[in-house]
Amino acid sequence: TQSTWDILSVYFFSFFLFPYSISFHRSAMEYSADDAAYLTKIGAVHLVNDMVQHLIDTRPQNVLEGLAEWLRVQIKASELRPLMSRVPSVTFKTRVRDESVGGPNPFRWQDVTSEEVFKGKKVVLFALPGAFTPTCSSTHLPGYETKYDELKGLGVDEVVCLSVNDAFVMYQWGKHQGAEKVKLLPDGNGEFTRKMGMLVNKDNLGFGMRSWRYSAFIEDGEVKKLFVEAGLSDNCATDPFEVSDVDTMLAYLKGR
């Protein structure tokens, strides 16, 4: 009955979700690689919240069958967001200039693996919703480009900007931005972003699947620090930009 489902939802919220939601919905999320217990709670909040909402919406006659259907939907839609302590192993499809190709567009495809990007290096990675979009173009990328040398002075080997855009778009955006120091990495099919647990749906803007805005300090493939903008969700009405900026990263690196 309606009252039964209402009681169930209140029970879950009061005794399970509420204590963790207080931590989850902070103004910004800061994850440390050592904080495995907290990451587990965050993952549980995502899963249980989705599960309870599914049961409330569908009200199946058999709760176990309802849970099984929810799980099938989650797996099919790839919405089980893993929270990584190490970067995922993927292959990025990039374009590199090669004069031997000839013609007016002397570029060729070149696969670049996660290992090539992160192994044996200290890397600052920042991810954003899209090339040529306002905040990404006016503040996010320019901030890291301008203060690149400061980051290098703190022991960073490379600074990488990632977006769920193809190699052609990322190249043209970097050229338009005059980005000469920050490396632009195209995650065209969103595989890296999905496996990082940061792939969100932005259909409300006509974008499709994109990256949530975040930054990370990665050492030899291990995520040492992760700054995630508040409100991680599909079709978010706002675009928070408070903690993934270069100044927050600089403050963290100076305090290590």
PDB file of C-alpha atoms in Angstrom:
ATOM      1  CA  THR A   1       0.000   0.000   0.000  1.00  0.00           C
ATOM      2  CA  GLN A   2       0.933   3.668  -0.231  1.00  0.00           C
ATOM      3  CA  SER A   3       1.519   3.919   3.528  1.00  0.00           C
ATOM      4  CA  THR A   4       3.782   0.862   3.499  1.00  0.00           C
ATOM      5  CA  TRP A   5       6.055   2.385   0.882  1.00  0.00           C
ATOM      6  CA  ASP A   6       6.047   5.724   2.698  1.00  0.00           C
ATOM      7  CA  ILE A   7       7.100   4.026   5.934  1.00  0.00           C
ATOM      8  CA  LEU A   8       9.828   2.112   4.099  1.00  0.00           C
ATOM      9  CA  SER A   9      11.218   5.291   2.548  1.00  0.00           C
ATOM     10  CA  VAL A  10      11.168   7.132   5.876  1.00  0.00           C
ATOM     11  CA  TYR A  11      12.917   4.192   7.558  1.00  0.00           C
ATOM     12  CA  PHE A  12      15.724   4.149   5.032  1.00  0.00           C
ATOM     13  CA  PHE A  13      16.177   7.908   5.113  1.00  0.00           C
ATOM     14  CA  SER A  14      16.120   8.197   8.901  1.00  0.00           C
ATOM     15  CA  PHE A  15      18.345   5.288   9.803  1.00  0.00           C
ATOM     16  CA  PHE A  16      20.668   4.943   6.839  1.00  0.00           C
ATOM     17  CA  LEU A  17      20.709   7.783   4.354  1.00  0.00           C
ATOM     18  CA  PHE A  18      20.366  10.831   6.586  1.00  0.00           C
ATOM     19  CA  PRO A  19      23.624  10.540   8.573  1.00  0.00           C
ATOM     20  CA  TYR A  20      25.649  10.010   5.393  1.00  0.00           C
ATOM     21  CA  SER A  21      23.742  12.584   3.377  1.00  0.00           C
ATOM     22  CA  ILE A  22      24.875  15.263   5.820  1.00  0.00           C
ATOM     23  CA  SER A  23      28.481  14.484   4.878  1.00  0.00           C
ATOM     24  CA  PHE A  24      27.710  13.919   1.207  1.00  0.00           C
ATOM     25  CA  HIS A  25      25.924  17.193   0.570  1.00  0.00           C
ATOM     26  CA  ARG A  26      28.676  19.456   1.824  1.00  0.00           C
ATOM     27  CA  SER A  27      29.519  22.598  -0.122  1.00  0.00           C
ATOM     28  CA  ALA A  28      32.332  20.595  -1.724  1.00  0.00           C
ATOM     29  CA  MET A  29      33.712  17.086  -1.523  1.00  0.00           C
ATOM     30  CA  GLU A  30      37.358  16.369  -0.798  1.00  0.00           C
ATOM     31  CA  TYR A  31      38.450  12.752  -1.034  1.00  0.00           C
ATOM     32  CA  SER A  32      41.759  11.366   0.149  1.00  0.00           C
ATOM     33  CA  ALA A  33      43.126   8.072  -1.135  1.00  0.00           C
ATOM     34  CA  ASP A  34      43.428   6.951   2.491  1.00  0.00           C
ATOM     35  CA  ASP A  35      39.766   7.637   3.265  1.00  0.00           C
ATOM     36  CA  ALA A  36      38.437   4.330   1.955  1.00  0.00           C
ATOM     37  CA  ALA A  37      35.670   4.106   4.550  1.00  0.00           C
ATOM     38  CA  TYR A  38      34.254   7.484   3.568  1.00  0.00           C
ATOM     39  CA  LEU A  39      34.345   6.568  -0.120  1.00  0.00           C
ATOM     40  CA  THR A  40      32.437   3.381   0.672  1.00  0.00           C
ATOM     41  CA  LYS A  41      29.732   5.406   2.436  1.00  0.00           C
ATOM     42  CA  ILE A  42      29.444   7.783  -0.520  1.00  0.00           C
ATOM     43  CA  GLY A  43      29.043   4.846  -2.902  1.00  0.00           C
ATOM     44  CA  ALA A  44      26.415   3.331  -0.601  1.00  0.00           C
ATOM     45  CA  VAL A  45      24.451   6.580  -0.578  1.00  0.00           C
ATOM     46  CA  HIS A  46      24.295   6.616  -4.376  1.00  0.00           C
ATOM     47  CA  LEU A  47      23.197   2.989  -4.620  1.00  0.00           C
ATOM     48  CA  VAL A  48      20.705   2.880  -1.762  1.00  0.00           C
ATOM     49  CA  ASN A  49      19.152   6.197  -2.721  1.00  0.00           C
ATOM     50  CA  ASP A  50      18.618   4.950  -6.287  1.00  0.00           C
ATOM     51  CA  MET A  51      17.304   1.602  -5.044  1.00  0.00           C
ATOM     52  CA  VAL A  52      14.771   3.077  -2.600  1.00  0.00           C
ATOM     53  CA  GLN A  53      13.562   5.619  -5.143  1.00  0.00           C
ATOM     54  CA  HIS A  54      13.050   2.832  -7.692  1.00  0.00           C
ATOM     55  CA  LEU A  55      10.974   0.807  -5.224  1.00  0.00           C
ATOM     56  CA  ILE A  56       8.900   3.841  -4.247  1.00  0.00           C
ATOM     57  CA  ASP A  57       8.247   4.741  -7.895  1.00  0.00           C
ATOM     58  CA  THR A  58       7.410   1.231  -9.140  1.00  0.00           C
ATOM     59  CA  ARG A  59       5.873  -0.358  -6.001  1.00  0.00           C
ATOM     60  CA  PRO A  60       6.415  -3.938  -7.206  1.00  0.00           C
ATOM     61  CA  GLN A  61       4.240  -6.741  -5.785  1.00  0.00           C
ATOM     62  CA  ASN A  62       7.403  -8.691  -5.023  1.00  0.00           C
ATOM     63  CA  VAL A  63      10.178  -6.617  -3.468  1.00  0.00           C
ATOM     64  CA  LEU A  64      12.933  -9.060  -4.473  1.00  0.00           C
ATOM     65  CA  GLU A  65      11.797  -8.969  -8.089  1.00  0.00           C
ATOM     66  CA  GLY A  66      11.742  -5.184  -7.872  1.00  0.00           C
ATOM     67  CA  LEU A  67      15.322  -5.150  -6.585  1.00  0.00           C
ATOM     68  CA  ALA A  68      16.438  -7.511  -9.332  1.00  0.00           C
ATOM     69  CA  GLU A  69      14.897  -5.267 -11.976  1.00  0.00           C
ATOM     70  CA  TRP A  70      16.590  -2.204 -10.451  1.00  0.00           C
ATOM     71  CA  LEU A  71      19.950  -3.978 -10.565  1.00  0.00           C
ATOM     72  CA  ARG A  72      19.457  -4.978 -14.218  1.00  0.00           C
ATOM     73  CA  VAL A  73      18.667  -1.363 -15.123  1.00  0.00           C
ATOM     74  CA  GLN A  74      21.723  -0.087 -13.256  1.00  0.00           C
ATOM     75  CA  ILE A  75      24.089  -2.501 -14.989  1.00  0.00           C
ATOM     76  CA  LYS A  76      22.582  -1.922 -18.427  1.00  0.00           C
ATOM     77  CA  ALA A  77      22.819   1.850 -18.088  1.00  0.00           C
ATOM     78  CA  SER A  78      26.332   1.666 -16.569  1.00  0.00           C
ATOM     79  CA  GLU A  79      25.189   3.849 -13.691  1.00  0.00           C
ATOM     80  CA  LEU A  80      27.014   1.965 -10.943  1.00  0.00           C
ATOM     81  CA  ARG A  81      29.617   4.645 -10.324  1.00  0.00           C
ATOM     82  CA  PRO A  82      32.861   3.165  -8.964  1.00  0.00           C
ATOM     83  CA  LEU A  83      34.944   5.457  -6.794  1.00  0.00           C
ATOM     84  CA  MET A  84      38.540   4.795  -7.730  1.00  0.00           C
ATOM     85  CA  SER A  85      41.647   4.839  -5.572  1.00  0.00           C
ATOM     86  CA  ARG A  86      43.648   4.369  -8.794  1.00  0.00           C
ATOM     87  CA  VAL A  87      42.955   5.742 -12.224  1.00  0.00           C
ATOM     88  CA  PRO A  88      41.220   3.277 -14.546  1.00  0.00           C
ATOM     89  CA  SER A  89      43.142   1.594 -17.331  1.00  0.00           C
ATOM     90  CA  VAL A  90      41.767   2.838 -20.656  1.00  0.00           C
ATOM     91  CA  THR A  91      42.991   3.800 -24.120  1.00  0.00           C
ATOM     92  CA  PHE A  92      42.497   7.372 -25.286  1.00  0.00           C
ATOM     93  CA  LYS A  93      42.064   8.058 -29.004  1.00  0.00           C
ATOM     94  CA  THR A  94      44.207  11.101 -29.786  1.00  0.00           C
ATOM     95  CA  ARG A  95      45.467  12.916 -32.886  1.00  0.00           C
ATOM     96  CA  VAL A  96      49.123  13.903 -33.312  1.00  0.00           C
ATOM     97  CA  ARG A  97      50.822  16.001 -35.936  1.00  0.00           C
ATOM     98  CA  ASP A  98      52.917  13.973 -38.404  1.00  0.00           C
ATOM     99  CA  GLU A  99      54.423  15.799 -41.389  1.00  0.00           C
ATOM    100  CA  SER A 100      54.909  12.492 -43.184  1.00  0.00           C
ATOM    101  CA  VAL A 101      51.142  12.311 -43.616  1.00  0.00           C
ATOM    102  CA  GLY A 102      51.254  15.274 -45.968  1.00  0.00           C
ATOM    103  CA  GLY A 103      48.379  17.397 -47.182  1.00  0.00           C
ATOM    104  CA  PRO A 104      46.683  20.346 -45.454  1.00  0.00           C
ATOM    105  CA  ASN A 105      45.864  18.322 -42.310  1.00  0.00           C
ATOM    106  CA  PRO A 106      48.994  16.298 -41.417  1.00  0.00           C
ATOM    107  CA  PHE A 107      47.644  14.461 -38.390  1.00  0.00           C
ATOM    108  CA  ARG A 108      47.270  10.768 -37.598  1.00  0.00           C
ATOM    109  CA  TRP A 109      45.542   8.736 -34.928  1.00  0.00           C
ATOM    110  CA  GLN A 110      47.595   7.649 -31.938  1.00  0.00           C
ATOM    111  CA  ASP A 111      46.420   5.534 -29.022  1.00  0.00           C
ATOM    112  CA  VAL A 112      47.523   6.754 -25.595  1.00  0.00           C
ATOM    113  CA  THR A 113      47.000   4.555 -22.542  1.00  0.00           C
ATOM    114  CA  SER A 114      46.362   5.557 -18.950  1.00  0.00           C
ATOM    115  CA  GLU A 115      49.708   4.054 -18.086  1.00  0.00           C
ATOM    116  CA  GLU A 116      51.475   6.367 -20.507  1.00  0.00           C
ATOM    117  CA  VAL A 117      49.734   9.380 -19.025  1.00  0.00           C
ATOM    118  CA  PHE A 118      50.141   8.581 -15.315  1.00  0.00           C
ATOM    119  CA  LYS A 119      52.771   5.901 -14.679  1.00  0.00           C
ATOM    120  CA  GLY A 120      55.807   7.151 -12.766  1.00  0.00           C
ATOM    121  CA  LYS A 121      54.546  10.750 -12.774  1.00  0.00           C
ATOM    122  CA  LYS A 122      52.924  13.282 -10.496  1.00  0.00           C
ATOM    123  CA  VAL A 123      49.964  14.532 -12.486  1.00  0.00           C
ATOM    124  CA  VAL A 124      47.351  17.174 -11.807  1.00  0.00           C
ATOM    125  CA  LEU A 125      44.214  16.181 -13.686  1.00  0.00           C
ATOM    126  CA  PHE A 126      41.180  18.409 -14.010  1.00  0.00           C
ATOM    127  CA  ALA A 127      38.020  17.429 -15.827  1.00  0.00           C
ATOM    128  CA  LEU A 128      35.227  19.626 -17.122  1.00  0.00           C
ATOM    129  CA  PRO A 129      31.890  19.329 -18.925  1.00  0.00           C
ATOM    130  CA  GLY A 130      32.926  20.472 -22.381  1.00  0.00           C
ATOM    131  CA  ALA A 131      35.275  22.280 -24.712  1.00  0.00           C
ATOM    132  CA  PHE A 132      34.177  25.768 -25.806  1.00  0.00           C
ATOM    133  CA  THR A 133      31.679  26.030 -22.934  1.00  0.00           C
ATOM    134  CA  PRO A 134      31.662  29.257 -20.859  1.00  0.00           C
ATOM    135  CA  THR A 135      33.215  28.445 -17.460  1.00  0.00           C
ATOM    136  CA  CYS A 136      35.567  25.863 -18.943  1.00  0.00           C
ATOM    137  CA  SER A 137      36.880  28.403 -21.464  1.00  0.00           C
ATOM    138  CA  SER A 138      36.876  31.573 -19.368  1.00  0.00           C
ATOM    139  CA  THR A 139      38.202  30.259 -16.067  1.00  0.00           C
ATOM    140  CA  HIS A 140      38.867  26.544 -15.612  1.00  0.00           C
ATOM    141  CA  LEU A 141      41.409  25.822 -18.356  1.00  0.00           C
ATOM    142  CA  PRO A 142      42.948  29.340 -18.382  1.00  0.00           C
ATOM    143  CA  GLY A 143      43.558  29.144 -14.637  1.00  0.00           C
ATOM    144  CA  TYR A 144      45.643  26.001 -14.914  1.00  0.00           C
ATOM    145  CA  GLU A 145      47.438  27.283 -18.006  1.00  0.00           C
ATOM    146  CA  THR A 146      48.347  30.578 -16.297  1.00  0.00           C
ATOM    147  CA  LYS A 147      49.609  28.917 -13.113  1.00  0.00           C
ATOM    148  CA  TYR A 148      51.211  25.910 -14.764  1.00  0.00           C
ATOM    149  CA  ASP A 149      54.718  26.949 -13.710  1.00  0.00           C
ATOM    150  CA  GLU A 150      53.618  27.258 -10.074  1.00  0.00           C
ATOM    151  CA  LEU A 151      52.330  23.702 -10.195  1.00  0.00           C
ATOM    152  CA  LYS A 152      55.573  22.525 -11.768  1.00  0.00           C
ATOM    153  CA  GLY A 153      57.499  24.269  -9.001  1.00  0.00           C
ATOM    154  CA  LEU A 154      55.628  22.137  -6.469  1.00  0.00           C
ATOM    155  CA  GLY A 155      56.802  18.903  -8.064  1.00  0.00           C
ATOM    156  CA  VAL A 156      54.047  18.305 -10.589  1.00  0.00           C
ATOM    157  CA  ASP A 157      55.283  16.623 -13.765  1.00  0.00           C
ATOM    158  CA  GLU A 158      52.258  17.237 -15.971  1.00  0.00           C
ATOM    159  CA  VAL A 159      48.920  19.037 -15.928  1.00  0.00           C
ATOM    160  CA  VAL A 160      46.153  17.335 -17.902  1.00  0.00           C
ATOM    161  CA  CYS A 161      42.726  18.654 -18.872  1.00  0.00           C
ATOM    162  CA  LEU A 162      40.152  15.960 -19.661  1.00  0.00           C
ATOM    163  CA  SER A 163      36.733  16.261 -21.246  1.00  0.00           C
ATOM    164  CA  VAL A 164      34.229  13.930 -22.883  1.00  0.00           C
ATOM    165  CA  ASN A 165      34.919  15.392 -26.320  1.00  0.00           C
ATOM    166  CA  ASP A 166      36.574  13.883 -29.372  1.00  0.00           C
ATOM    167  CA  ALA A 167      40.183  14.557 -30.359  1.00  0.00           C
ATOM    168  CA  PHE A 168      39.240  17.020 -33.133  1.00  0.00           C
ATOM    169  CA  VAL A 169      37.198  19.218 -30.796  1.00  0.00           C
ATOM    170  CA  MET A 170      39.836  19.149 -28.056  1.00  0.00           C
ATOM    171  CA  TYR A 171      42.569  20.116 -30.516  1.00  0.00           C
ATOM    172  CA  GLN A 172      40.628  23.071 -31.895  1.00  0.00           C
ATOM    173  CA  TRP A 173      39.653  24.205 -28.398  1.00  0.00           C
ATOM    174  CA  GLY A 174      43.256  24.086 -27.215  1.00  0.00           C
ATOM    175  CA  LYS A 175      44.325  26.050 -30.276  1.00  0.00           C
ATOM    176  CA  HIS A 176      41.579  28.622 -29.707  1.00  0.00           C
ATOM    177  CA  GLN A 177      42.559  28.932 -26.028  1.00  0.00           C
ATOM    178  CA  GLY A 178      46.274  29.196 -26.738  1.00  0.00           C
ATOM    179  CA  ALA A 179      46.922  26.292 -24.364  1.00  0.00           C
ATOM    180  CA  GLU A 180      50.603  25.455 -24.783  1.00  0.00           C
ATOM    181  CA  LYS A 181      51.449  23.925 -21.398  1.00  0.00           C
ATOM    182  CA  VAL A 182      48.380  22.037 -20.213  1.00  0.00           C
ATOM    183  CA  LYS A 183      47.824  18.777 -22.093  1.00  0.00           C
ATOM    184  CA  LEU A 184      44.291  18.341 -23.419  1.00  0.00           C
ATOM    185  CA  LEU A 185      43.144  14.733 -23.253  1.00  0.00           C
ATOM    186  CA  PRO A 186      40.029  13.635 -25.174  1.00  0.00           C
ATOM    187  CA  ASP A 187      37.852  11.028 -23.470  1.00  0.00           C
ATOM    188  CA  GLY A 188      35.651  10.758 -26.520  1.00  0.00           C
ATOM    189  CA  ASN A 189      33.571   7.747 -25.506  1.00  0.00           C
ATOM    190  CA  GLY A 190      33.576   8.658 -21.795  1.00  0.00           C
ATOM    191  CA  GLU A 191      35.188   5.398 -20.703  1.00  0.00           C
ATOM    192  CA  PHE A 192      37.735   6.963 -18.337  1.00  0.00           C
ATOM    193  CA  THR A 193      35.119   9.330 -16.921  1.00  0.00           C
ATOM    194  CA  ARG A 194      32.599   6.525 -16.404  1.00  0.00           C
ATOM    195  CA  LYS A 195      35.133   4.323 -14.636  1.00  0.00           C
ATOM    196  CA  MET A 196      36.124   7.241 -12.417  1.00  0.00           C
ATOM    197  CA  GLY A 197      32.473   7.490 -11.376  1.00  0.00           C
ATOM    198  CA  MET A 198      32.155  10.979 -12.845  1.00  0.00           C
ATOM    199  CA  LEU A 199      30.028  10.434 -15.970  1.00  0.00           C
ATOM    200  CA  VAL A 200      26.751  12.338 -15.776  1.00  0.00           C
ATOM    201  CA  ASN A 201      23.838  12.897 -18.103  1.00  0.00           C
ATOM    202  CA  LYS A 202      23.459  16.473 -19.333  1.00  0.00           C
ATOM    203  CA  ASP A 203      20.480  15.959 -21.638  1.00  0.00           C
ATOM    204  CA  ASN A 204      18.925  19.052 -20.083  1.00  0.00           C
ATOM    205  CA  LEU A 205      21.554  21.072 -21.985  1.00  0.00           C
ATOM    206  CA  GLY A 206      21.588  18.903 -25.088  1.00  0.00           C
ATOM    207  CA  PHE A 207      25.091  17.659 -24.200  1.00  0.00           C
ATOM    208  CA  GLY A 208      24.385  13.964 -23.655  1.00  0.00           C
ATOM    209  CA  MET A 209      26.862  12.191 -21.370  1.00  0.00           C
ATOM    210  CA  ARG A 210      29.634  14.422 -19.997  1.00  0.00           C
ATOM    211  CA  SER A 211      32.116  14.633 -17.150  1.00  0.00           C
ATOM    212  CA  TRP A 212      31.231  16.168 -13.827  1.00  0.00           C
ATOM    213  CA  ARG A 213      33.664  18.924 -12.888  1.00  0.00           C
ATOM    214  CA  TYR A 214      36.519  17.735 -10.641  1.00  0.00           C
ATOM    215  CA  SER A 215      40.274  17.831 -10.156  1.00  0.00           C
ATOM    216  CA  ALA A 216      42.737  15.269  -8.829  1.00  0.00           C
ATOM    217  CA  PHE A 217      46.337  14.915  -7.774  1.00  0.00           C
ATOM    218  CA  ILE A 218      47.592  11.587  -9.068  1.00  0.00           C
ATOM    219  CA  GLU A 219      50.941  10.002  -8.235  1.00  0.00           C
ATOM    220  CA  ASP A 220      52.054   6.970 -10.258  1.00  0.00           C
ATOM    221  CA  GLY A 221      48.424   6.212 -11.078  1.00  0.00           C
ATOM    222  CA  GLU A 222      47.193   6.491  -7.481  1.00  0.00           C
ATOM    223  CA  VAL A 223      44.584   9.131  -6.722  1.00  0.00           C
ATOM    224  CA  LYS A 224      46.094  10.961  -3.774  1.00  0.00           C
ATOM    225  CA  LYS A 225      43.530  13.755  -3.637  1.00  0.00           C
ATOM    226  CA  LEU A 226      40.213  14.311  -5.362  1.00  0.00           C
ATOM    227  CA  PHE A 227      38.268  17.578  -5.394  1.00  0.00           C
ATOM    228  CA  VAL A 228      34.721  17.067  -6.661  1.00  0.00           C
ATOM    229  CA  GLU A 229      32.251  19.879  -7.150  1.00  0.00           C
ATOM    230  CA  ALA A 230      29.134  19.612  -5.001  1.00  0.00           C
ATOM    231  CA  GLY A 231      25.871  18.183  -6.307  1.00  0.00           C
ATOM    232  CA  LEU A 232      27.165  15.327  -8.476  1.00  0.00           C
ATOM    233  CA  SER A 233      24.037  14.278 -10.388  1.00  0.00           C
ATOM    234  CA  ASP A 234      22.431  13.859 -13.766  1.00  0.00           C
ATOM    235  CA  ASN A 235      20.849  16.897 -15.447  1.00  0.00           C
ATOM    236  CA  CYS A 236      22.057  19.266 -12.768  1.00  0.00           C
ATOM    237  CA  ALA A 237      20.503  22.700 -13.198  1.00  0.00           C
ATOM    238  CA  THR A 238      23.698  24.457 -12.108  1.00  0.00           C
ATOM    239  CA  ASP A 239      27.404  24.125 -12.871  1.00  0.00           C
ATOM    240  CA  PRO A 240      29.256  24.377  -9.534  1.00  0.00           C
ATOM    241  CA  PHE A 241      32.835  25.625  -9.739  1.00  0.00           C
ATOM    242  CA  GLU A 242      34.296  26.058  -6.277  1.00  0.00           C
ATOM    243  CA  VAL A 243      36.949  23.429  -5.562  1.00  0.00           C
ATOM    244  CA  SER A 244      38.274  22.067  -8.863  1.00  0.00           C
ATOM    245  CA  ASP A 245      40.037  25.345  -9.686  1.00  0.00           C
ATOM    246  CA  VAL A 246      43.800  25.768  -9.808  1.00  0.00           C
ATOM    247  CA  ASP A 247      44.016  27.812  -6.586  1.00  0.00           C
ATOM    248  CA  THR A 248      42.447  25.011  -4.547  1.00  0.00           C
ATOM    249  CA  MET A 249      44.914  22.547  -6.038  1.00  0.00           C
ATOM    250  CA  LEU A 250      47.849  24.876  -5.348  1.00  0.00           C
ATOM    251  CA  ALA A 251      46.771  25.300  -1.725  1.00  0.00           C
ATOM    252  CA  TYR A 252      46.593  21.527  -1.311  1.00  0.00           C
ATOM    253  CA  LEU A 253      50.025  20.931  -2.846  1.00  0.00           C
ATOM    254  CA  LYS A 254      51.609  23.668  -0.725  1.00  0.00           C
ATOM    255  CA  GLY A 255      50.164  22.085   2.415  1.00  0.00           C
ATOM    256  CA  ARG A 256      51.400  18.541   1.745  1.00  0.00           C
TER     257      ARG A 256
END
